[in-house]
Coordinates of C-alpha atoms and ligand atoms in Angstrom, one line a residue:
M9 CA -5.9 13.0 -29.4
L10 CA -4.5 14.9 -32.0
L11 CA -1.4 13.5 -34.1
K12 CA 1.3 16.0 -34.4
N13 CA 1.0 15.9 -38.5
D14 CA -2.8 16.9 -37.7
F15 CA -1.9 19.6 -35.4
W16 CA 0.7 21.6 -37.9
S17 CA -1.9 21.4 -40.8
L18 CA -4.7 23.0 -38.6
L19 CA -2.3 25.5 -37.5
C20 CA -0.9 26.3 -40.5
R21 CA -3.2 26.3 -43.4
G22 CA -2.2 28.3 -46.7
R23 CA -1.0 31.5 -46.1
K24 CA -1.1 31.4 -42.8
K25 CA 1.4 28.7 -42.7
K26 CA 4.3 30.8 -44.3
I27 CA 3.4 33.4 -41.7
V28 CA 4.0 30.8 -39.0
T29 CA 7.4 29.3 -40.3
L30 CA 8.4 33.0 -40.7
L31 CA 8.2 33.8 -36.9
V32 CA 9.5 30.4 -36.0
V33 CA 12.4 31.0 -38.1
L34 CA 12.7 34.6 -36.5
I35 CA 12.5 33.6 -33.1
L36 CA 15.0 31.2 -33.7
L37 CA 17.4 33.7 -35.1
I38 CA 17.0 36.3 -32.3
N39 CA 17.2 33.7 -29.8
A40 CA 20.9 33.0 -31.6
M41 CA 21.9 36.2 -31.9
F42 CA 21.3 36.8 -28.0
Y43 CA 23.2 33.8 -27.0
V44 CA 26.1 35.1 -29.4
S45 CA 26.3 38.2 -28.0
L46 CA 26.1 36.9 -24.1
E47 CA 29.1 34.7 -25.2
L48 CA 30.7 37.8 -26.6
Y49 CA 30.2 39.8 -24.1
N50 CA 30.9 37.1 -21.1
T51 CA 34.6 36.5 -23.1
V52 CA 35.5 40.0 -23.3
K53 CA 34.8 40.5 -19.6
R54 CA 37.1 37.5 -18.8
K55 CA 39.9 38.8 -20.9
H56 CA 39.3 42.1 -19.0
K57 CA 38.8 40.8 -15.8
E58 CA 41.3 37.9 -15.7
P59 CA 44.6 37.6 -16.3
W60 CA 45.8 35.6 -19.3
Y61 CA 48.0 33.3 -16.5
N62 CA 44.6 31.9 -14.7
S63 CA 43.4 30.3 -17.9
L64 CA 46.3 28.0 -17.7
H65 CA 45.7 24.5 -17.0
F66 CA 48.9 22.0 -15.5
D67 CA 49.7 19.1 -17.6
K68 CA 50.3 15.8 -16.3
D69 CA 54.1 16.0 -16.1
S70 CA 54.1 19.4 -14.8
Y71 CA 55.0 20.9 -11.3
V72 CA 51.4 20.3 -9.7
D73 CA 49.7 16.7 -11.8
E74 CA 46.0 16.3 -11.8
T75 CA 47.2 13.8 -9.1
G76 CA 47.6 16.0 -6.5
M77 CA 50.5 17.6 -5.6
R78 CA 53.4 15.7 -7.2
V79 CA 56.2 17.5 -8.3
I80 CA 59.6 17.3 -10.4
V81 CA 61.8 17.9 -7.5
G82 CA 63.7 15.6 -5.0
H83 CA 63.5 11.9 -6.9
Y84 CA 65.5 12.2 -10.2
V85 CA 65.5 8.7 -11.3
G86 CA 69.0 9.6 -13.9
G87 CA 68.7 11.7 -17.2
I88 CA 69.6 12.3 -20.5
K89 CA 72.8 13.9 -20.8
G90 CA 73.1 15.6 -23.9
G91 CA 76.3 14.0 -24.3
D92 CA 76.0 13.7 -28.3
L93 CA 75.7 17.5 -29.1
P94 CA 78.7 18.6 -30.9
D95 CA 81.5 20.8 -28.8
D96 CA 80.9 24.1 -30.0
V97 CA 76.8 24.1 -29.3
V98 CA 77.6 22.5 -25.5
N99 CA 79.6 25.4 -24.8
S100 CA 78.6 28.2 -26.7
N101 CA 76.3 31.0 -25.5
N102 CA 73.6 31.5 -27.9
Y103 CA 71.7 34.5 -25.9
A104 CA 69.8 36.8 -28.2
P105 CA 67.0 38.5 -27.0
V106 CA 63.8 38.9 -29.0
P107 CA 62.3 42.0 -28.2
G108 CA 58.8 41.6 -26.1
A109 CA 59.2 37.7 -26.1
G110 CA 58.5 36.1 -22.5
E111 CA 57.4 39.7 -21.2
G112 CA 54.9 39.7 -18.7
G113 CA 55.8 36.1 -17.9
R114 CA 53.9 35.4 -21.0
P115 CA 55.0 31.9 -22.9
V116 CA 57.4 32.3 -25.8
Q117 CA 55.9 30.1 -28.9
L118 CA 58.7 28.7 -31.8
S119 CA 58.2 28.1 -35.4
Q120 CA 57.9 24.9 -36.6
R121 CA 61.7 24.7 -37.3
E122 CA 63.0 26.4 -34.3
L123 CA 61.0 23.3 -32.4
I124 CA 63.0 21.2 -34.3
T125 CA 66.4 22.3 -32.9
A126 CA 64.7 23.1 -29.5
R127 CA 63.9 19.4 -29.0
E128 CA 67.3 18.5 -30.1
L129 CA 69.0 21.0 -27.4
Y130 CA 66.5 20.2 -24.6
S131 CA 68.6 17.4 -23.2
L132 CA 71.5 20.0 -22.8
H133 CA 69.6 21.4 -19.8
S134 CA 66.5 19.8 -19.4
Y135 CA 64.6 22.8 -20.6
N136 CA 64.0 24.7 -23.7
I137 CA 67.1 26.5 -24.0
L138 CA 66.1 28.1 -27.3
V139 CA 63.2 29.9 -25.9
S140 CA 65.6 31.0 -22.8
D141 CA 67.8 32.4 -25.0
K142 CA 65.2 35.0 -26.8
I143 CA 63.9 36.3 -23.6
S144 CA 65.4 39.4 -21.8
I145 CA 67.3 38.7 -18.8
N146 CA 65.4 41.8 -17.6
R147 CA 62.5 40.8 -18.5
S148 CA 59.3 41.9 -16.4
L149 CA 57.2 39.3 -14.6
P150 CA 53.3 39.4 -13.3
D151 CA 52.8 40.3 -9.7
M152 CA 51.1 37.1 -8.1
R153 CA 50.7 38.2 -4.8
S154 CA 47.4 38.3 -3.2
E155 CA 46.0 41.2 -2.3
S156 CA 46.7 40.9 1.4
C157 CA 50.4 40.2 0.9
R158 CA 50.3 43.7 -1.5
S159 CA 49.1 45.8 1.3
V160 CA 51.7 44.9 4.0
E161 CA 54.2 47.6 4.3
F162 CA 57.8 47.0 5.6
N163 CA 59.9 49.2 7.4
L164 CA 63.2 48.7 5.4
D165 CA 65.1 50.1 8.2
N166 CA 64.2 47.6 10.4
L167 CA 65.0 44.4 8.4
P168 CA 68.0 42.7 8.4
T169 CA 70.5 43.0 5.2
A170 CA 70.5 39.8 2.6
T171 CA 73.4 38.3 1.2
I172 CA 71.9 36.0 -2.0
I173 CA 73.9 32.8 -2.5
I174 CA 73.2 31.3 -6.2
V175 CA 74.8 27.9 -7.0
F176 CA 75.0 26.7 -10.1
H177 CA 76.9 23.7 -12.0
N178 CA 76.6 24.3 -16.0
E179 CA 73.8 26.1 -15.8
A180 CA 72.7 28.3 -18.9
W181 CA 73.8 31.8 -19.6
S182 CA 70.4 33.1 -20.1
T183 CA 68.6 31.3 -17.1
L184 CA 71.3 32.1 -14.8
M185 CA 71.7 35.6 -15.6
R186 CA 68.0 36.4 -15.7
T187 CA 68.1 34.9 -12.0
V188 CA 71.0 37.4 -11.0
M189 CA 69.2 40.0 -13.0
S190 CA 66.0 39.5 -11.3
V191 CA 67.6 40.0 -7.7
L192 CA 68.9 42.8 -8.7
N193 CA 66.3 44.3 -10.4
R194 CA 63.7 43.5 -7.6
S195 CA 65.6 43.7 -4.3
P196 CA 65.7 47.2 -2.3
G197 CA 69.1 48.2 -2.4
V198 CA 69.2 49.3 1.2
L199 CA 68.5 45.3 1.7
L200 CA 70.7 43.7 -0.8
K201 CA 74.3 43.4 0.8
Q202 CA 75.8 41.1 -2.1
V203 CA 75.2 38.3 -4.5
I204 CA 77.5 35.7 -4.5
L205 CA 77.5 33.2 -7.3
V206 CA 79.3 29.9 -6.7
D207 CA 80.2 27.9 -9.8
D208 CA 80.6 24.6 -8.6
A209 CA 83.3 23.4 -11.0
S210 CA 81.3 23.8 -14.1
D211 CA 83.3 23.1 -17.7
R212 CA 81.1 25.1 -20.1
R213 CA 83.4 27.6 -21.9
Y214 CA 81.0 30.6 -21.7
L215 CA 80.8 30.2 -17.8
G216 CA 84.5 31.0 -17.9
E217 CA 85.9 34.4 -18.5
E218 CA 83.0 35.6 -20.4
L219 CA 80.8 35.2 -17.3
D220 CA 83.5 37.1 -15.1
K221 CA 83.5 39.7 -17.7
A222 CA 79.9 40.1 -17.4
I223 CA 79.5 39.9 -13.6
A224 CA 82.3 42.3 -13.3
K225 CA 79.7 45.0 -14.7
L226 CA 77.4 44.4 -12.1
D227 CA 77.3 46.3 -8.7
K228 CA 77.1 43.7 -5.5
V229 CA 77.7 40.8 -7.9
Q230 CA 81.1 38.4 -7.4
I231 CA 81.5 34.7 -8.3
L232 CA 83.4 32.1 -6.7
R233 CA 84.9 29.1 -7.9
N234 CA 84.4 25.4 -6.6
P235 CA 88.0 23.9 -7.9
T236 CA 86.3 20.5 -7.7
R237 CA 82.8 19.8 -7.9
T238 CA 81.6 18.9 -4.6
G239 CA 77.7 19.8 -5.6
L240 CA 75.7 21.7 -3.9
V241 CA 75.7 21.3 -0.2
G242 CA 79.8 22.1 -0.6
A243 CA 79.1 25.1 -3.2
R244 CA 76.3 26.7 -0.7
L245 CA 78.6 26.4 2.0
M246 CA 81.5 28.3 0.2
G247 CA 79.2 31.1 -0.5
A248 CA 77.7 30.9 3.0
R249 CA 81.1 31.8 4.4
E250 CA 81.9 34.7 2.2
A251 CA 78.5 36.4 3.5
V252 CA 78.4 39.6 5.0
G253 CA 74.8 40.2 4.8
D254 CA 72.5 39.3 8.0
V255 CA 70.5 36.6 6.6
L256 CA 71.5 34.2 3.7
V257 CA 69.0 33.6 1.1
F258 CA 69.7 30.9 -1.2
L259 CA 68.2 30.8 -5.0
D260 CA 68.7 27.8 -7.8
A261 CA 70.5 28.7 -10.9
H262 CA 67.3 29.0 -12.8
C263 CA 65.0 31.1 -11.1
E264 CA 63.0 34.5 -11.2
V265 CA 62.1 36.9 -8.6
T266 CA 58.8 38.8 -8.4
Q267 CA 58.0 42.1 -7.2
G268 CA 58.4 42.5 -3.5
W269 CA 59.9 39.2 -3.0
L270 CA 62.8 40.0 -0.6
E271 CA 61.0 41.9 2.2
P272 CA 59.0 39.2 3.8
L273 CA 61.6 36.7 3.7
L274 CA 63.8 39.2 5.5
D275 CA 60.9 39.8 7.8
R276 CA 60.5 36.5 8.8
A277 CA 64.1 35.5 9.1
G278 CA 65.1 38.5 11.4
N279 CA 63.3 36.4 14.0
D280 CA 66.7 33.8 14.6
D281 CA 64.3 30.8 15.1
V282 CA 63.3 30.2 11.7
F283 CA 63.9 29.0 8.0
I284 CA 61.6 30.8 5.6
C285 CA 60.6 29.9 2.1
P286 CA 59.5 31.7 -0.6
H287 CA 56.2 30.6 -2.5
I288 CA 57.7 28.8 -5.4
D289 CA 55.9 29.4 -8.8
L290 CA 56.5 27.7 -11.9
L291 CA 58.4 28.8 -15.1
S292 CA 57.5 26.1 -17.5
D293 CA 60.3 24.2 -19.0
D294 CA 59.0 24.4 -22.6
T295 CA 57.7 28.1 -22.9
M296 CA 59.5 29.8 -19.8
S297 CA 55.9 31.2 -19.0
Y298 CA 55.5 32.0 -15.6
T299 CA 52.6 30.5 -13.3
K300 CA 50.8 30.2 -10.3
S301 CA 51.8 27.2 -8.8
I302 CA 48.4 26.1 -6.4
D303 CA 48.1 28.4 -3.0
A304 CA 47.8 25.4 -0.6
H305 CA 50.7 23.3 -0.8
W306 CA 53.2 22.5 1.9
G307 CA 56.3 20.3 1.7
A308 CA 56.6 16.3 2.6
F309 CA 58.5 13.3 1.9
S310 CA 57.1 9.7 1.4
W311 CA 58.0 6.5 2.6
R312 CA 60.9 6.1 0.4
L313 CA 61.8 9.7 1.1
H314 CA 61.2 11.4 -1.9
F315 CA 60.5 14.9 -1.3
R316 CA 56.7 15.8 -1.9
W317 CA 54.1 18.7 -2.4
L318 CA 51.1 17.8 -0.2
I319 CA 48.2 19.6 0.9
P320 CA 48.6 21.2 4.5
G321 CA 46.6 19.9 7.2
S322 CA 43.5 21.2 8.0
D323 CA 44.8 23.7 11.0
V324 CA 47.1 25.2 8.4
L325 CA 44.9 25.4 5.9
A326 CA 42.7 27.1 8.3
L327 CA 45.4 29.7 9.5
K328 CA 46.1 30.2 5.7
S329 CA 42.9 31.1 5.1
A330 CA 42.2 33.6 8.2
N331 CA 45.3 35.2 7.5
P332 CA 47.2 34.9 3.9
S333 CA 49.7 36.9 4.6
K334 CA 51.1 35.2 7.4
P335 CA 53.8 32.6 7.1
Y336 CA 52.7 29.3 8.0
P337 CA 54.7 26.2 9.4
T338 CA 55.8 23.2 6.6
P339 CA 57.4 19.9 7.5
T340 CA 60.1 20.3 5.2
M341 CA 61.2 22.3 2.5
A342 CA 61.7 21.8 -1.0
G343 CA 65.6 22.5 -0.7
G344 CA 66.5 25.2 -3.3
L345 CA 64.7 28.3 -1.8
F346 CA 65.1 29.9 1.4
A347 CA 66.3 32.2 3.6
V348 CA 67.9 32.1 7.2
R349 CA 69.8 34.2 9.6
K350 CA 73.4 33.9 9.1
S351 CA 74.0 33.2 12.6
L352 CA 71.1 30.6 12.9
F353 CA 72.6 28.7 9.9
W354 CA 75.9 28.2 11.2
R355 CA 74.5 27.4 15.0
L356 CA 72.4 24.2 13.5
G357 CA 75.3 23.2 12.1
G358 CA 75.0 24.6 8.3
Y359 CA 75.0 21.7 6.0
D360 CA 75.9 18.1 6.5
E361 CA 79.3 18.4 4.1
G362 CA 79.3 14.3 3.7
M363 CA 76.1 15.2 1.4
L364 CA 77.7 14.8 -2.0
I365 CA 75.9 16.4 -5.8
W366 CA 72.4 16.7 -5.2
G367 CA 69.4 15.3 -3.0
A368 CA 68.7 14.7 0.7
E369 CA 70.4 17.8 1.9
N370 CA 66.6 19.6 2.1
L371 CA 65.1 16.5 4.4
E372 CA 68.2 17.0 6.9
L373 CA 68.1 20.6 7.1
S374 CA 64.7 20.6 7.7
W375 CA 64.5 17.4 10.1
R376 CA 67.3 19.5 11.8
A377 CA 65.8 22.8 12.2
W378 CA 62.5 21.1 13.8
Q379 CA 64.1 18.9 16.0
C380 CA 66.6 21.1 17.3
G381 CA 64.2 24.1 18.0
A382 CA 63.7 26.1 14.7
R383 CA 61.1 26.1 12.6
V384 CA 60.7 25.7 8.5
E385 CA 57.8 27.9 7.0
I386 CA 56.5 29.1 3.9
T387 CA 55.4 32.7 2.8
S388 CA 53.1 32.9 0.1
C389 CA 53.9 36.9 -0.3
S390 CA 57.0 36.5 -1.6
R391 CA 56.8 34.9 -5.2
V392 CA 59.6 33.3 -6.8
G393 CA 59.6 31.2 -10.1
H394 CA 61.9 28.0 -10.7
I395 CA 62.3 25.9 -13.7
F396 CA 61.4 22.3 -12.5
R397 CA 62.9 19.8 -14.8
R398 CA 61.9 16.4 -15.4
H399 CA 65.4 14.7 -15.6
S400 CA 68.6 16.0 -14.3
P401 CA 71.1 17.4 -16.9
Y402 CA 74.3 16.7 -15.5
K403 CA 76.7 14.2 -14.4
Y404 CA 76.2 12.4 -11.0
P405 CA 79.5 10.6 -10.5
G406 CA 78.9 7.2 -10.0
G407 CA 75.5 7.3 -11.0
V408 CA 72.4 9.0 -9.5
A409 CA 71.0 6.5 -7.4
K410 CA 74.5 5.9 -5.3
V411 CA 75.0 9.6 -4.5
L412 CA 71.5 10.0 -3.5
N413 CA 71.2 6.8 -1.8
S414 CA 74.3 7.5 0.3
N415 CA 72.6 11.1 1.3
L416 CA 69.7 9.5 1.9
A417 CA 71.2 7.1 4.3
R418 CA 73.2 9.9 6.1
A419 CA 70.0 11.9 6.8
A420 CA 67.9 8.9 7.9
T421 CA 70.7 7.6 10.3
V422 CA 71.3 10.8 12.0
W423 CA 67.6 12.4 12.8
M424 CA 65.0 9.4 12.0
D425 CA 65.6 7.2 15.0
E426 CA 63.0 4.2 14.5
W427 CA 61.9 5.5 11.3
A428 CA 65.2 5.0 10.0
E429 CA 65.2 1.4 10.6
F430 CA 61.7 1.4 9.0
F431 CA 63.4 3.2 6.1
F432 CA 66.5 0.7 5.7
K433 CA 64.4 -2.4 6.4
F434 CA 62.3 -1.2 3.0
N435 CA 65.1 -0.3 1.0
P436 CA 67.7 -3.0 1.5
S437 CA 70.1 -1.6 -1.2
I438 CA 70.1 1.9 0.9
A439 CA 70.8 -0.2 3.7
A440 CA 73.8 -1.9 2.5
I441 CA 75.5 1.4 2.1
R442 CA 74.8 2.7 5.7
D443 CA 77.8 1.6 7.6
Q444 CA 79.9 3.4 4.7
Q445 CA 78.7 6.6 6.0
T446 CA 80.8 8.7 8.5
V447 CA 78.4 10.3 10.9
A448 CA 79.8 10.6 13.9
D449 CA 80.4 14.5 13.7
R450 CA 76.5 14.6 13.0
V451 CA 75.1 12.6 15.4
E452 CA 77.5 14.7 17.8
L453 CA 75.7 18.0 16.8
R454 CA 72.7 16.8 17.3
K455 CA 73.6 15.4 20.9
N456 CA 75.4 18.8 21.6
L457 CA 72.2 20.8 20.2
K458 CA 69.6 18.8 22.6
C459 CA 67.7 17.9 19.5
K460 CA 64.2 16.6 19.6
S461 CA 63.3 13.0 18.4
F462 CA 62.2 12.2 15.5
K463 CA 58.9 10.8 16.9
W464 CA 58.2 14.3 18.7
Y465 CA 58.4 15.8 14.8
L466 CA 56.3 13.3 13.6
E467 CA 53.6 14.1 16.1
N468 CA 54.3 17.7 16.4
V469 CA 55.2 19.2 12.9
W470 CA 53.4 16.6 10.9
P471 CA 50.8 15.2 12.8
Q472 CA 48.7 14.4 9.3
H473 CA 51.7 12.0 8.1
F474 CA 51.1 8.5 6.9
F475 CA 54.3 6.5 8.2
P476 CA 53.7 3.4 10.6
T477 CA 54.0 4.1 14.5
D478 CA 53.8 2.0 17.3
D479 CA 49.9 2.5 18.1
R480 CA 49.2 2.1 14.4
W481 CA 48.7 -1.0 12.5
F482 CA 50.9 -2.0 9.5
G483 CA 50.8 -4.9 7.3
R484 CA 49.1 -6.4 4.2
I485 CA 45.0 -6.3 4.2
R486 CA 44.5 -9.6 2.1
S487 CA 41.2 -10.0 0.3
D488 CA 39.6 -13.7 0.7
I489 CA 39.3 -13.9 -3.1
G490 CA 42.5 -12.6 -3.8
G491 CA 45.0 -9.7 -4.0
C492 CA 45.9 -7.1 -1.5
L493 CA 44.8 -3.3 -0.9
G494 CA 47.4 -1.1 -2.4
V495 CA 48.3 1.2 -4.6
P496 CA 50.4 0.2 -7.8
A497 CA 53.7 1.6 -8.2
G498 CA 54.5 4.1 -10.7
T499 CA 50.8 5.1 -11.2
P500 CA 49.5 8.5 -10.4
G501 CA 47.5 8.0 -6.9
V502 CA 45.5 10.6 -5.9
G503 CA 41.4 10.0 -6.9
R504 CA 42.8 6.8 -8.9
P505 CA 39.9 4.1 -8.0
A506 CA 40.7 1.4 -5.3
S507 CA 41.6 -1.9 -6.7
T508 CA 43.6 -4.6 -5.3
V509 CA 47.2 -5.6 -6.1
P510 CA 49.7 -8.3 -6.4
C511 CA 49.9 -9.3 -2.7
G512 CA 54.4 -9.2 -2.5
N513 CA 56.4 -10.3 0.5
D514 CA 57.0 -8.5 3.5
L515 CA 59.2 -6.1 1.9
D516 CA 56.8 -4.8 -0.8
L517 CA 55.6 -1.3 0.2
D518 CA 52.8 -1.4 -2.6
S519 CA 50.6 -3.7 -1.0
L520 CA 51.5 -3.1 2.9
V521 CA 49.1 0.0 4.3
V522 CA 49.0 1.5 7.6
Y523 CA 45.6 1.3 9.6
T524 CA 45.3 3.9 12.3
P525 CA 43.4 3.2 15.3
E526 CA 40.8 6.0 14.1
G527 CA 40.4 3.9 11.4
R528 CA 42.2 5.1 8.3
V529 CA 44.0 2.8 5.9
M530 CA 46.6 4.6 4.6
A531 CA 48.8 3.9 1.3
D532 CA 52.4 5.6 0.8
E533 CA 52.4 8.9 -0.7
G534 CA 49.6 10.2 1.9
L535 CA 46.8 8.1 0.3
C536 CA 44.0 7.4 2.1
L537 CA 41.1 4.6 1.0
Q538 CA 37.9 6.7 0.8
Q539 CA 34.3 5.8 -0.2
G540 CA 33.6 7.7 -3.1
N541 CA 30.2 7.4 -5.4
G542 CA 30.1 4.0 -6.0
R543 CA 33.5 2.8 -6.2
A544 CA 36.0 3.1 -3.2
V545 CA 39.3 5.8 -4.5
W546 CA 42.8 6.6 -3.2
S547 CA 42.5 10.1 -1.9
A548 CA 44.4 12.5 -0.5
C549 CA 44.3 11.7 3.6
S550 CA 42.2 14.5 5.2
D551 CA 39.5 14.6 8.0
S552 CA 36.8 13.4 6.1
S553 CA 34.4 10.5 7.4
K554 CA 34.9 8.7 4.1
Q555 CA 38.0 7.7 5.1
L556 CA 36.8 5.8 8.1
W557 CA 37.0 2.1 7.9
V558 CA 36.0 0.1 11.3
Q559 CA 37.1 -3.7 11.9
K560 CA 34.7 -5.6 12.5
G561 CA 35.9 -9.1 12.8
P562 CA 37.3 -9.7 9.2
R563 CA 35.2 -7.3 8.1
L564 CA 36.0 -3.5 7.1
K565 CA 32.9 -1.1 7.3
T566 CA 32.2 2.2 7.0
P567 CA 30.8 4.5 10.0
S568 CA 27.0 3.7 8.5
G569 CA 27.7 0.3 8.8
L570 CA 28.4 -0.8 5.1
C571 CA 31.0 -3.5 3.9
L572 CA 34.0 -3.1 2.0
T573 CA 33.4 -5.3 -0.8
L574 CA 36.0 -6.4 -3.8
Y575 CA 34.6 -7.6 -7.0
L576 CA 36.6 -9.4 -9.2
T577 CA 35.7 -9.1 -13.0
E578 CA 36.2 -12.5 -15.0
K579 CA 39.8 -11.4 -16.7
D580 CA 41.1 -10.6 -13.0
D581 CA 43.8 -13.3 -12.0
K582 CA 43.2 -14.1 -8.5
D583 CA 46.8 -12.7 -7.7
K584 CA 46.9 -9.8 -10.0
D585 CA 45.7 -6.3 -10.0
G586 CA 42.3 -5.8 -10.7
G587 CA 38.5 -5.9 -9.6
F588 CA 37.0 -2.8 -8.0
I589 CA 36.4 -1.9 -4.6
T590 CA 33.2 -0.5 -3.1
S591 CA 31.1 -0.6 -0.1
K592 CA 27.7 -2.4 0.4
K593 CA 25.1 -4.1 2.6
C594 CA 26.9 -6.7 4.5
I595 CA 25.9 -10.2 3.8
Q596 CA 27.7 -13.6 3.9
D597 CA 30.1 -13.4 0.9
N598 CA 33.7 -13.9 1.1
R599 CA 34.1 -10.9 -1.4
Q600 CA 33.6 -9.0 2.0
I601 CA 36.4 -10.8 3.9
W602 CA 39.4 -9.3 4.6
H603 CA 42.6 -10.7 6.0
L604 CA 44.7 -8.4 8.2
E605 CA 48.8 -9.8 8.1
R606 CA 50.7 -7.8 10.3
V607 CA 54.0 -6.9 9.2
P608 CA 56.9 -5.5 11.5
W609 CA 57.6 -2.2 10.3
R610 CA 61.4 -2.2 11.6
Ligands
UD2_29 C1 65.5 20.3 -5.6 C2 65.8 22.0 -5.0 C3 67.2 21.9 -4.7 C4 67.8 20.9 -3.9 C5 67.4 19.6 -4.7 C6 67.7 18.8 -3.8 C7 64.1 23.7 -5.4 C8 63.3 24.3 -6.1 N1 65.0 22.9 -5.7 O1 66.0 20.2 -6.8 O2 67.8 23.4 -4.5 O3 67.7 21.3 -2.9 O4 65.9 19.6 -4.5 O5 69.1 18.3 -3.3 O6 63.9 23.3 -4.1 N2 73.9 22.4 -8.5 C9 75.5 22.9 -8.1 N3 76.4 21.2 -8.2 C10 75.9 20.2 -8.5 C11 74.4 20.0 -8.9 C12 73.4 21.2 -8.9 O7 75.7 23.4 -7.8 O8 76.6 19.0 -8.4 C13 73.4 23.4 -8.3 C14 72.4 23.5 -9.8 O9 73.2 24.1 -10.8 C15 71.1 24.3 -9.1 C16 71.4 24.0 -7.7 O10 72.1 23.5 -7.6 O11 71.3 25.6 -9.3 C17 69.9 22.9 -7.4 O12 70.3 21.6 -8.3 P1 68.8 21.1 -9.1 O13 68.1 22.4 -9.6 O14 69.1 20.1 -10.5 O15 67.8 20.7 -8.4 P2 66.1 20.5 -8.0 O16 65.2 22.1 -8.1 O17 65.6 19.9 -9.2
MN30 MN1 66.3 23.4 -10.0

């Protein structure tokens, strides 16, 4: 056998050595050039084929985070109010469009100096007002519709007409006006009856006379002023009472509608039994770029009744892929953006006027619609951008918790039947204000409309739900060596390696799970215990057989007979978070022993 060195010296003696070296260098060079040009070619090709927005990634806090479909909507936890800013800053309108800025829905970048100001002003609206003020209120936007949506043709003569209702409280001038202008610029004239702005008692100076004057110049647009702040429900009702169009279309005051947005909504709302929502895309709170939101989503809610975007059930996914331009059902709507025939809106009782300021009206309306014989749907063919915010920028009289909790208490009491008891049992602070709610007229409405039960709703509209039921076990799954199955509160859920959490008490939802007759272990937020590669993970509940756990005595087994096993590392305290969970061959080992402790859920 030749050694490596001998091999080289044999091959490359004298002049031959130089030639061989040269050849090797040449080959390497040609190779490198080939790869570089291939890369270049690919980049150029990508650039031309793919629009810029497809290369964007969502960050952790944005609309769709990497954990799945969490979104910043429906669960404000208080906010920063911008109270320290000088009066003239708060009250002036600094809209000054820079030519080209934000055109095509592209992000606007600021200079280092501007960034400092932008940060100072951020709390004013919980979005980047400096960027918004640079973008024309008539800016162009990308068309995010699928090919199949673009090819649908509507006969405008057959569509009902629309009244657009936009309520606002202390909104920025530029975002509000961009909402209005996007509607005027992109809605067929024959369909657009009127645009009604409802000012919910804003106190910003620029939203007074200055706004009146600007609105007066616009055809079909009018403004109503709520003398005292009621919140969005009262304001929307005020707008709805003035509507002359056949269909009411509600929008938040920081939206931008895109090409062809109105026709699919009116087409569906014409049916008189459906609340139809557009597909909500993302306007970045930082750069105001317009980006596509994830295609497969629908609205639902957590055990604590926080609104959530989740992945639809498999039947709906199949329907969507077979027919992408067809509207699909959703258990709930996000709340801000929807169209409904005026007659249906009033027939089903408008809104619950007892709901103040913000929150829970979207769940109430969705439950009412479904339970009382209508439907709630989303159409991917109508694309509207909305600025999702991390904090609520305005004041909540009495505090955000008080306001939101009493709205939730109302919705749960009227519509949720046994599940209201579940909600109140595990939210004692909300149960405490339950009796203060006067909901007799809403209960009466439910009776008069002969609405179905919440049980019917869960079984028929959202069979994939993760709430306890009479035929689902509910309680703690306690490991023999310490800790309980559960998802630590406030942590990103989907894809998270499963571990145990401190067992807590009977009211501690973080250590309570549903165990279904089919064998799914479900935690709050639609998370199911799933056997991964190695460790078990908390995954979005699905039809996967990896989410099935068969109970055999004190063991939980995979369909192939492996045992759910907890390994604690040395530093894991017996009762604290920790360890890791996997499935292993069943042996005599208390790491494979689980105690199922039932907890009454209502
Ligand atoms: C979502 C909905 C929102 C509403 C809310 C639950 C979307 C995109 N947004 O939260 O429409 O259903 O969930 O209540 O689905 N406003 C007033 N008076 C007030 C408070 C708010 O007029 O006292 C206006 C506000 O200016 C805005 C609209 O109501 O135009 C919705 O408020 P938001 O944007 O703070 O709600 P959002 O999008 O976080
Ligand atoms: Mn909003």
